[in-house]
Short mmCIF file of C-alpha atoms and ligand atoms in Angstrom, two decimals:
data_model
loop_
_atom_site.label_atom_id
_atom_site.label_comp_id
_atom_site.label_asym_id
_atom_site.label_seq_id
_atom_site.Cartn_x
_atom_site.Cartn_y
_atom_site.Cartn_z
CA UNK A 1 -11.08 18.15 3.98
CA UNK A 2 -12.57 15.02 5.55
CA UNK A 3 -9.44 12.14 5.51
CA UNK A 4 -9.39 8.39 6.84
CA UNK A 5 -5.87 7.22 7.63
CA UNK A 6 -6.06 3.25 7.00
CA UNK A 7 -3.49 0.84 7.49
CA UNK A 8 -2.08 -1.89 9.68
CA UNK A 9 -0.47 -0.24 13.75
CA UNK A 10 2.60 0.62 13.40
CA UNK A 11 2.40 2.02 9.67
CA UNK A 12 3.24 5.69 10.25
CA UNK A 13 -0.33 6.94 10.61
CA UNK A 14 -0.40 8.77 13.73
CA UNK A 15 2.72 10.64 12.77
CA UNK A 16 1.81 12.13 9.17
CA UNK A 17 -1.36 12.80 10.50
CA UNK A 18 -0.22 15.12 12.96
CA UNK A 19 2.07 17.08 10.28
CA UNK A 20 -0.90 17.21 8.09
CA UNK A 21 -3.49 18.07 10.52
CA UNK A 22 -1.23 21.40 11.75
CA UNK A 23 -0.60 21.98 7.77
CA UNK A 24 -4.47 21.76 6.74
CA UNK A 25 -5.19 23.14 10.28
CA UNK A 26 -7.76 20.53 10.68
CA UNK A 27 -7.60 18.15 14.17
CA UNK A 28 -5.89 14.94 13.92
CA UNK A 29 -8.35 12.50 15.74
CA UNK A 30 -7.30 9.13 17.01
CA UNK A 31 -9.16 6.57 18.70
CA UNK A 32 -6.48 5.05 20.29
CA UNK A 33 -5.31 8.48 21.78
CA UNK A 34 -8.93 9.03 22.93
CA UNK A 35 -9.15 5.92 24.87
CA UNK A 36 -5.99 5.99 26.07
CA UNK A 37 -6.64 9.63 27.07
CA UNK A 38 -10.21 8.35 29.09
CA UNK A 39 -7.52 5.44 30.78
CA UNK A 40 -5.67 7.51 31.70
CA UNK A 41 -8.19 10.12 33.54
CA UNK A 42 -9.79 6.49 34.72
CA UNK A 43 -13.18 7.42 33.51
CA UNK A 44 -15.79 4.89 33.42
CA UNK A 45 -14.91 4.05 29.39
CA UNK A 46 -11.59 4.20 30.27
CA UNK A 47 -12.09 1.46 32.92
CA UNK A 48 -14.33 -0.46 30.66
CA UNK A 49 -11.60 -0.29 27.82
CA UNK A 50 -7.89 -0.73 29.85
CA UNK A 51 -8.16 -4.36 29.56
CA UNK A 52 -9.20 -4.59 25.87
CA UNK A 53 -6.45 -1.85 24.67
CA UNK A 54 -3.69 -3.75 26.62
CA UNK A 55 -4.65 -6.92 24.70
CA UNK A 56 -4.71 -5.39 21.32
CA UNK A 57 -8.31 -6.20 20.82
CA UNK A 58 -11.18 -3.61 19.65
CA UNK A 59 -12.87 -2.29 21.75
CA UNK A 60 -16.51 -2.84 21.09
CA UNK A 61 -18.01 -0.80 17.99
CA UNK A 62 -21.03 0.92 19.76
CA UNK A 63 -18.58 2.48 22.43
CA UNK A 64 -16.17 3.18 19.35
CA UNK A 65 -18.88 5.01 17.66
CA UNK A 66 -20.44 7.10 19.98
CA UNK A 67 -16.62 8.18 21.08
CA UNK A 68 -16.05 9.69 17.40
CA UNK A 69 -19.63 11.06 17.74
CA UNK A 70 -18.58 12.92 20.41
CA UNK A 71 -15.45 14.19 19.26
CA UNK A 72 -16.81 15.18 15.51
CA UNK A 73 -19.43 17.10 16.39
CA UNK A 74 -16.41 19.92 18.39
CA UNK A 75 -16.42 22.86 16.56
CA UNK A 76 -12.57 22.45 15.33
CA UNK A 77 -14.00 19.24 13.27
CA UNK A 78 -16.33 22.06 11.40
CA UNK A 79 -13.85 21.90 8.05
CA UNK A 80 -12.54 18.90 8.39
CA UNK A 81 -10.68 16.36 10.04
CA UNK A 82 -7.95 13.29 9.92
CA UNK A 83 -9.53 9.65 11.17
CA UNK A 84 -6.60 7.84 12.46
CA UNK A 85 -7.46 4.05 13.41
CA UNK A 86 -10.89 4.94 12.86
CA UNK A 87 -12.85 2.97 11.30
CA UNK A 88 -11.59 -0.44 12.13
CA UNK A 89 -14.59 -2.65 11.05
CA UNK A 90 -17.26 -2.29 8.31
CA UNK A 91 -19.85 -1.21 11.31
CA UNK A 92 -18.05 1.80 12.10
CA UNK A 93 -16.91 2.20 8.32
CA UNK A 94 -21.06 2.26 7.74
CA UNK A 95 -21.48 4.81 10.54
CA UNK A 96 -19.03 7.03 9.60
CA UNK A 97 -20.21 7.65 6.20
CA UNK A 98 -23.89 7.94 7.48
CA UNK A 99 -22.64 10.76 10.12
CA UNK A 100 -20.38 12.51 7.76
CA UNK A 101 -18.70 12.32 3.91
CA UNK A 102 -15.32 11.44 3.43
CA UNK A 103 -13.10 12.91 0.53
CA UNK A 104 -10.22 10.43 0.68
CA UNK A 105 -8.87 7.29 2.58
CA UNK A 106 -5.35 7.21 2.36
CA UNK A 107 -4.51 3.74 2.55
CA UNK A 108 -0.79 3.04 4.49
CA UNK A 109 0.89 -0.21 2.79
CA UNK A 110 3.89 -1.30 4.57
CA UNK A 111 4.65 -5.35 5.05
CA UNK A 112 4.16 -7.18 8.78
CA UNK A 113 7.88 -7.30 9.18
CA UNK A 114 8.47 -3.48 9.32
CA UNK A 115 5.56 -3.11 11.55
CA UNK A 116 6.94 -5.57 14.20
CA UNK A 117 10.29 -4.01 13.83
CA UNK A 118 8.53 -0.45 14.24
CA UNK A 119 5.74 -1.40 17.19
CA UNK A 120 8.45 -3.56 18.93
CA UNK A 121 11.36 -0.28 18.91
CA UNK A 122 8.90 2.29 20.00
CA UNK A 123 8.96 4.07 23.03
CA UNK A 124 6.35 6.60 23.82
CA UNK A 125 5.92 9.45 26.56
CA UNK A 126 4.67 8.81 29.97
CA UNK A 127 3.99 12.28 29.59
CA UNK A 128 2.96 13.88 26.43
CA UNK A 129 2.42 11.04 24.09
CA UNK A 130 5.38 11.65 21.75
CA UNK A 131 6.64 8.68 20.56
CA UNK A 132 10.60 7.68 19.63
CA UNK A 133 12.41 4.94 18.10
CA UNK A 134 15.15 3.09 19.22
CA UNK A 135 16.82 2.43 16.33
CA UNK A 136 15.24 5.02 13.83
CA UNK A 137 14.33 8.23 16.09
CA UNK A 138 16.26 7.40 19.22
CA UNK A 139 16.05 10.13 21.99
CA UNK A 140 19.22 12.76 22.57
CA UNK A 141 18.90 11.17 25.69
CA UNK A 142 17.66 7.12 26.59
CA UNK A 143 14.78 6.85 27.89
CA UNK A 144 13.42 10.52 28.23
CA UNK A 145 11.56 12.03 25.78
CA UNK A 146 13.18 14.91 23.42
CA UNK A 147 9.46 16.96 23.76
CA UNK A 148 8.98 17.45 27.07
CA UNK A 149 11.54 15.23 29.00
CA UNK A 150 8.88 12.83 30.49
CA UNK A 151 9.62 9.13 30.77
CA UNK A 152 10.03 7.05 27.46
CA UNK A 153 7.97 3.66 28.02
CA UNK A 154 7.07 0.63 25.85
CA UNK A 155 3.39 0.56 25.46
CA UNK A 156 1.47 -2.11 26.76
CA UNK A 157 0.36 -3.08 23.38
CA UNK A 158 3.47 -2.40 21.45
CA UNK A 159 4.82 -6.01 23.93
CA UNK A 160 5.24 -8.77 21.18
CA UNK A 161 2.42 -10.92 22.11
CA UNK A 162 0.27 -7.97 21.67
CA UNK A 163 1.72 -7.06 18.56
CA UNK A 164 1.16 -9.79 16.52
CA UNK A 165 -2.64 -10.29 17.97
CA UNK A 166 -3.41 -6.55 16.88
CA UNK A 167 -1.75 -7.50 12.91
CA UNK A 168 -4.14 -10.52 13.13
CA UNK A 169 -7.13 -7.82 14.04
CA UNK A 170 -6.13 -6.27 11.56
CA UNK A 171 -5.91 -8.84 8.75
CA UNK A 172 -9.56 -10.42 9.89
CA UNK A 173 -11.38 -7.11 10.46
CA UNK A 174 -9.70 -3.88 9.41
CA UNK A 175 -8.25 -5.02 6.15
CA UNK A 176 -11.46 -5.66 4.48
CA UNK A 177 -12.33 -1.65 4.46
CA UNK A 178 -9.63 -1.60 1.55
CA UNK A 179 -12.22 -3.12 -0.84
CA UNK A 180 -15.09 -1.70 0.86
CA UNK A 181 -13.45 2.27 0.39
CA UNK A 182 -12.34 0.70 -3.46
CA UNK A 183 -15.95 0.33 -4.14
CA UNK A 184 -16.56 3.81 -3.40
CA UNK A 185 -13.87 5.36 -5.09
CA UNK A 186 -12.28 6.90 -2.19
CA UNK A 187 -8.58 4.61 -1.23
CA UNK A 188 -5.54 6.15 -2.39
CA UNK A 189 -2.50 3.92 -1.95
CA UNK A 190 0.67 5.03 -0.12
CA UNK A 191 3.94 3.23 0.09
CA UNK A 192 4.60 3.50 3.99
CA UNK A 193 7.96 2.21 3.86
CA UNK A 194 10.08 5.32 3.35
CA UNK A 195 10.67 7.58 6.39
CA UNK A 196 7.88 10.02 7.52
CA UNK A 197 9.40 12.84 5.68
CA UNK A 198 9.10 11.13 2.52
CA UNK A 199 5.23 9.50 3.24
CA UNK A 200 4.20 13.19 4.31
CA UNK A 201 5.07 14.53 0.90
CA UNK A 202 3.57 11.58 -0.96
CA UNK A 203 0.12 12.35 1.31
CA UNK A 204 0.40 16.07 0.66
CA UNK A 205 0.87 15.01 -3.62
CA UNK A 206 -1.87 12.60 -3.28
CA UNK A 207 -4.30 15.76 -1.46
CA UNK A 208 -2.95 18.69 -4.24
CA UNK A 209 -3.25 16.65 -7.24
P1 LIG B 1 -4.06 2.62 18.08
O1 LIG B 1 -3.37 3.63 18.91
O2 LIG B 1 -4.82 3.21 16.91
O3 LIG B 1 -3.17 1.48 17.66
O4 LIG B 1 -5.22 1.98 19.00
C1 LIG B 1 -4.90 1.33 20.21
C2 LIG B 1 -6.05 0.44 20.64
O5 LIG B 1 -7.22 1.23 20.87
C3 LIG B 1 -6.48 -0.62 19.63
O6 LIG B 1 -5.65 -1.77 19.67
C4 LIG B 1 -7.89 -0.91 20.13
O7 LIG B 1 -7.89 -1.68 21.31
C5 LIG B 1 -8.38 0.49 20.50
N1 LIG B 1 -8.98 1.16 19.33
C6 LIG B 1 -8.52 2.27 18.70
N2 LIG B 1 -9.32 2.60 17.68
C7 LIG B 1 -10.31 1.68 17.65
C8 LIG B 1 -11.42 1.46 16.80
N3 LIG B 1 -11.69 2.25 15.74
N4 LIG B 1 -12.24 0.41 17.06
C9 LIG B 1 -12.00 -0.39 18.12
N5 LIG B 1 -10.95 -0.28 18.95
C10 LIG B 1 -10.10 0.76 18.72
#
């Protein structure tokens, strides 16, 4: 099963991905893990992107592209895979479809207030990339993380000038793919509001029906 997960940062995506990646067995693939991932090793594209990911800008579509390249043609990708926060712009949406098919893009409504509330309460894993909530999946313990115990930090993007530059990136150049997936029959709509729990089984209706 080849999915897109589309909607605005902060909708839920990267966390019912993951629970429906390890149900499908198919690899959850996100962009912004893989350049945070290449930051983080302080490769040359992670050099070339710190500056852009810390502003909540994209980071240019050719380096986009050929970084999902990579990562599709892996041999876990083989029967299928979750996009998360890829594509972003009609470019990459074109690419994608010329590289590969896509059976559905699950489309993650949710309204700009809960996504400031969620970006600006999460706190993420120095560590292993888990993320919490202060207010709806606070840690047993503040500021450590309940996975592996690493530190719990505020992401560099999730800052509230950050924030509301990536919704703005989103409105001018990611929220167009709605009508562009429309046209081809692919979007399904999902209320994102509800906790995860209740989103995941909504997804996992939407892919039995
Ligand atoms: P995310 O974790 O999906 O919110 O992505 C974090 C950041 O990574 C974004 O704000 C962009 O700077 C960059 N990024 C992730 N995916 C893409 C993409 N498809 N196109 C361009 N930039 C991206």
């Amino acid at each position: 099963m080849n999915l897109v997960f589309l909607g605005p940062p902060g909708a839920g995506k990267g966390t019912v991905a993951q629970k429906i990646a390890d149900h499908y067995d198919i690899p959850h693939i996100s962009t912004g893990d893989l350049f945070r991932g290449e930051i983080k090793a302080q490769s040359s594209l992670g050099k070339k992107v710190e500056s852009i990911l810390k502003s909540g800008e994209l980071v240019p579509d050719d380096l986009t592209i050929d970084l999902v390249k990579n990562r599709l043609v892996k041999d876990d990708a083989r029967n299928g895979f979750i996009m998360d926060g890829f594509p972003r712009t009609t470019a990459q949406a074109d690419k994608l479809l010329e590289i590969t098919s896509i059976d559905y893009v699950i489309n993650f409504i949710i309204p700009d207030e809960s996504v400031i509330e969620r970006l600006s309460g999460r706190r993420t894993c120095k560590n292993c990339g888990n993320m919490h909530h202060i207010q709806f999946m606070p840690p047993l313990k503040e500021g450590i993380c309940d996975v592996c115990k690493g530190e719990l930090l505020t992401r560099d993007d999730d800052r509230p000038e950050a924030i509301s530059n990536r919704l703005q990136v989103y409105k001018n150049q990611t929220q167009p793919l709605i009508a562009y997936f429309q046209d081809k029959n692919l979007i399904k709509d999902i209320d994102a509001e509800p906790a995860p729990e209740t989103v995941l089984e909504r997804v996992k209706q939407v892919l039995e029906a």
